[in-house]
PDB file of C-alpha atoms in Angstrom:
ATOM      1  CA  MET F   8      31.952 -16.394  20.956  1.00  0.00           C
ATOM      2  CA  LEU F   9      29.189 -16.742  18.364  1.00  0.00           C
ATOM      3  CA  THR F  10      25.606 -15.672  19.008  1.00  0.00           C
ATOM      4  CA  ARG F  11      22.721 -16.160  16.581  1.00  0.00           C
ATOM      5  CA  LYS F  12      19.330 -14.513  16.555  1.00  0.00           C
ATOM      6  CA  LYS F  13      16.264 -14.247  14.341  1.00  0.00           C
ATOM      7  CA  VAL F  14      14.689 -10.818  14.005  1.00  0.00           C
ATOM      8  CA  VAL F  15      11.404  -9.705  12.515  1.00  0.00           C
ATOM      9  CA  LEU F  16      11.755  -6.647  10.329  1.00  0.00           C
ATOM     10  CA  PRO F  17       9.272  -3.788  10.594  1.00  0.00           C
ATOM     11  CA  ALA F  18       7.390  -2.576   7.534  1.00  0.00           C
ATOM     12  CA  ALA F  19       9.825   0.357   7.254  1.00  0.00           C
ATOM     13  CA  GLY F  20      12.602  -2.077   6.361  1.00  0.00           C
ATOM     14  CA  PHE F  21      15.246  -1.790   9.101  1.00  0.00           C
ATOM     15  CA  ALA F  22      15.573  -3.608  12.420  1.00  0.00           C
ATOM     16  CA  ASP F  23      17.715  -1.843  15.031  1.00  0.00           C
ATOM     17  CA  LEU F  24      20.281  -4.315  16.412  1.00  0.00           C
ATOM     18  CA  THR F  25      22.338  -1.838  18.416  1.00  0.00           C
ATOM     19  CA  ASP F  26      21.316  -2.963  21.914  1.00  0.00           C
ATOM     20  CA  TRP F  27      21.769  -6.668  21.098  1.00  0.00           C
ATOM     21  CA  VAL F  28      25.182  -6.077  19.494  1.00  0.00           C
ATOM     22  CA  ALA F  29      26.221  -3.937  22.483  1.00  0.00           C
ATOM     23  CA  GLU F  30      25.312  -6.830  24.814  1.00  0.00           C
ATOM     24  CA  CYS F  31      27.360  -9.211  22.672  1.00  0.00           C
ATOM     25  CA  ALA F  32      30.277  -6.749  22.749  1.00  0.00           C
ATOM     26  CA  GLU F  33      30.594  -7.233  26.494  1.00  0.00           C
ATOM     27  CA  ALA F  34      31.987 -10.724  25.766  1.00  0.00           C
ATOM     28  CA  CYS F  35      35.052  -9.090  24.151  1.00  0.00           C
ATOM     29  CA  GLY F  36      36.362  -7.876  27.455  1.00  0.00           C
ATOM     30  CA  ASP F  37      38.223  -4.572  27.370  1.00  0.00           C
ATOM     31  CA  GLU F  38      39.041  -4.492  23.632  1.00  0.00           C
ATOM     32  CA  GLY F  39      38.079  -6.461  20.573  1.00  0.00           C
ATOM     33  CA  LEU F  40      35.722  -6.662  17.627  1.00  0.00           C
ATOM     34  CA  CYS F  41      32.094  -7.544  17.063  1.00  0.00           C
ATOM     35  CA  ILE F  42      31.395  -8.974  13.646  1.00  0.00           C
ATOM     36  CA  VAL F  43      27.705  -8.719  12.750  1.00  0.00           C
ATOM     37  CA  GLN F  44      26.431 -10.688   9.760  1.00  0.00           C
ATOM     38  CA  ALA F  45      23.082 -11.176   8.049  1.00  0.00           C
ATOM     39  CA  LEU F  46      22.824 -14.862   7.138  1.00  0.00           C
ATOM     40  CA  ASP F  47      20.927 -14.312   3.902  1.00  0.00           C
ATOM     41  CA  PRO F  48      22.345 -13.466   0.455  1.00  0.00           C
ATOM     42  CA  ARG F  49      19.688 -10.767  -0.025  1.00  0.00           C
ATOM     43  CA  ALA F  50      20.103  -8.943   3.292  1.00  0.00           C
ATOM     44  CA  GLY F  51      22.614  -6.646   4.885  1.00  0.00           C
ATOM     45  CA  ILE F  52      23.950  -4.863   7.913  1.00  0.00           C
ATOM     46  CA  VAL F  53      24.116  -1.080   7.770  1.00  0.00           C
ATOM     47  CA  ILE F  54      25.641   1.405  10.179  1.00  0.00           C
ATOM     48  CA  GLY F  55      23.184   4.246   9.831  1.00  0.00           C
ATOM     49  CA  ASP F  56      21.136   6.939  11.453  1.00  0.00           C
ATOM     50  CA  GLY F  57      18.438   6.044  13.973  1.00  0.00           C
ATOM     51  CA  ASP F  58      15.999   8.495  12.373  1.00  0.00           C
ATOM     52  CA  PRO F  59      13.334   6.572  10.381  1.00  0.00           C
ATOM     53  CA  ARG F  60      13.240   9.367   7.784  1.00  0.00           C
ATOM     54  CA  ALA F  61      16.965   8.991   7.142  1.00  0.00           C
ATOM     55  CA  GLN F  62      16.507   5.228   6.899  1.00  0.00           C
ATOM     56  CA  LYS F  63      13.740   5.673   4.301  1.00  0.00           C
ATOM     57  CA  ASP F  64      15.997   8.023   2.331  1.00  0.00           C
ATOM     58  CA  LEU F  65      18.753   5.401   2.424  1.00  0.00           C
ATOM     59  CA  LEU F  66      16.420   2.654   1.180  1.00  0.00           C
ATOM     60  CA  ASP F  67      15.179   4.939  -1.598  1.00  0.00           C
ATOM     61  CA  ASP F  68      18.762   5.680  -2.677  1.00  0.00           C
ATOM     62  CA  MET F  69      19.618   1.964  -2.652  1.00  0.00           C
ATOM     63  CA  GLU F  70      16.595   1.264  -4.850  1.00  0.00           C
ATOM     64  CA  ARG F  71      17.647   3.958  -7.308  1.00  0.00           C
ATOM     65  CA  ALA F  72      21.163   2.517  -7.429  1.00  0.00           C
ATOM     66  CA  PHE F  73      19.952  -1.075  -7.939  1.00  0.00           C
ATOM     67  CA  PRO F  74      16.419  -1.128  -9.352  1.00  0.00           C
ATOM     68  CA  GLU F  75      14.666  -4.313 -10.342  1.00  0.00           C
ATOM     69  CA  ARG F  76      15.310  -4.773 -14.038  1.00  0.00           C
ATOM     70  CA  ALA F  77      14.471  -7.440 -16.544  1.00  0.00           C
ATOM     71  CA  SER F  78      18.065  -7.675 -17.787  1.00  0.00           C
ATOM     72  CA  TYR F  79      19.265  -9.517 -14.657  1.00  0.00           C
ATOM     73  CA  GLU F  80      20.241 -13.030 -15.720  1.00  0.00           C
ATOM     74  CA  SER F  81      19.756 -14.681 -12.328  1.00  0.00           C
ATOM     75  CA  ALA F  82      17.289 -17.569 -12.266  1.00  0.00           C
ATOM     76  CA  ASP F  83      15.858 -16.041  -9.069  1.00  0.00           C
ATOM     77  CA  GLY F  84      14.276 -13.209 -11.036  1.00  0.00           C
ATOM     78  CA  PRO F  85      14.839  -9.455 -11.123  1.00  0.00           C
ATOM     79  CA  ALA F  86      13.669  -8.643  -7.576  1.00  0.00           C
ATOM     80  CA  ARG F  87      15.907 -11.212  -5.905  1.00  0.00           C
ATOM     81  CA  ALA F  88      18.816 -10.410  -8.227  1.00  0.00           C
ATOM     82  CA  ALA F  89      18.573  -6.702  -7.337  1.00  0.00           C
ATOM     83  CA  ALA F  90      18.450  -7.658  -3.641  1.00  0.00           C
ATOM     84  CA  ALA F  91      21.581  -9.794  -3.977  1.00  0.00           C
ATOM     85  CA  ALA F  92      23.394  -6.927  -5.740  1.00  0.00           C
ATOM     86  CA  LYS F  93      22.502  -4.537  -2.892  1.00  0.00           C
ATOM     87  CA  SER F  94      23.770  -7.027  -0.323  1.00  0.00           C
ATOM     88  CA  ALA F  95      27.027  -7.517  -2.226  1.00  0.00           C
ATOM     89  CA  VAL F  96      27.676  -3.790  -2.562  1.00  0.00           C
ATOM     90  CA  PHE F  97      26.359  -2.450   0.745  1.00  0.00           C
ATOM     91  CA  GLY F  98      27.587  -5.404   2.776  1.00  0.00           C
ATOM     92  CA  ALA F  99      26.151  -8.389   4.579  1.00  0.00           C
ATOM     93  CA  GLU F 100      28.389  -7.829   7.594  1.00  0.00           C
ATOM     94  CA  LYS F 101      30.117  -5.113   9.589  1.00  0.00           C
ATOM     95  CA  TRP F 102      33.137  -5.225  11.882  1.00  0.00           C
ATOM     96  CA  LEU F 103      32.664  -2.961  14.886  1.00  0.00           C
ATOM     97  CA  PRO F 104      35.236  -1.898  17.478  1.00  0.00           C
ATOM     98  CA  VAL F 105      34.927  -2.605  21.180  1.00  0.00           C
ATOM     99  CA  ALA F 106      36.933  -0.459  23.595  1.00  0.00           C
ATOM    100  CA  GLY F 107      36.635  -0.087  27.339  1.00  0.00           C
ATOM    101  CA  GLY F 108      34.295  -3.092  27.282  1.00  0.00           C
ATOM    102  CA  ALA F 109      31.703  -1.259  25.160  1.00  0.00           C
ATOM    103  CA  LEU F 110      30.658  -1.094  21.526  1.00  0.00           C
ATOM    104  CA  ARG F 111      32.062   2.046  19.870  1.00  0.00           C
ATOM    105  CA  LEU F 112      29.746   3.865  17.488  1.00  0.00           C
ATOM    106  CA  GLY F 113      29.358   7.503  16.534  1.00  0.00           C
ATOM    107  CA  GLU F 114      26.877   9.668  18.407  1.00  0.00           C
ATOM    108  CA  SER F 115      23.814   8.922  16.292  1.00  0.00           C
ATOM    109  CA  GLN F 116      24.979   5.700  14.633  1.00  0.00           C
ATOM    110  CA  ARG F 117      22.877   2.551  14.928  1.00  0.00           C
ATOM    111  CA  VAL F 118      23.501  -1.034  13.831  1.00  0.00           C
ATOM    112  CA  LEU F 119      20.662  -1.879  11.442  1.00  0.00           C
ATOM    113  CA  ALA F 120      19.622  -5.067   9.648  1.00  0.00           C
ATOM    114  CA  VAL F 121      17.809  -4.797   6.336  1.00  0.00           C
ATOM    115  CA  SER F 122      16.257  -7.251   3.919  1.00  0.00           C
ATOM    116  CA  TYR F 123      16.571  -6.096   0.337  1.00  0.00           C
ATOM    117  CA  SER F 124      14.128  -8.760  -0.880  1.00  0.00           C
ATOM    118  CA  GLY F 125      11.211  -7.989   1.421  1.00  0.00           C
ATOM    119  CA  GLU F 126      11.763 -10.966   3.732  1.00  0.00           C
ATOM    120  CA  LYS F 127      10.119 -10.281   7.083  1.00  0.00           C
ATOM    121  CA  GLU F 128      12.436 -12.466   9.181  1.00  0.00           C
ATOM    122  CA  LEU F 129      16.227 -12.615   9.110  1.00  0.00           C
ATOM    123  CA  GLU F 130      18.748 -14.805  10.850  1.00  0.00           C
ATOM    124  CA  LEU F 131      21.749 -12.905  12.151  1.00  0.00           C
ATOM    125  CA  ALA F 132      25.026 -13.773  13.800  1.00  0.00           C
ATOM    126  CA  VAL F 133      27.450 -11.853  15.987  1.00  0.00           C
ATOM    127  CA  ALA F 134      30.970 -13.133  16.567  1.00  0.00           C
ATOM    128  CA  THR F 135      33.209 -11.498  19.150  1.00  0.00           C
ATOM    129  CA  VAL F 136      36.985 -11.601  19.080  1.00  0.00           C
TER     130      VAL F 136
END
């Protein structure tokens, strides 16, 4: 089954998708996979901590790893090129296990959507198999 949704991102950068993905996971039955994807080349899905401070740290580290720089050759410009690089490296999708009819994450793990280009709205998809 495929489910699509648009989410508005908060100023802090991450939107917590965990509850929505957990609802989608119920369609898997007892066991399966949920595949969560950001449908934008400058966005991503992160399995991270629910603590906003940890999320800010993660965004800061991503920015240090892929800063905007004039040497990007993309016609989209340095900001969008840096965003696309982050998406390519950190991932635009995640495959998550379902067991016992429920999404399986670690104790403090959350499914988070992020826009690396500052977009305020993202389209997402979850496929269950």
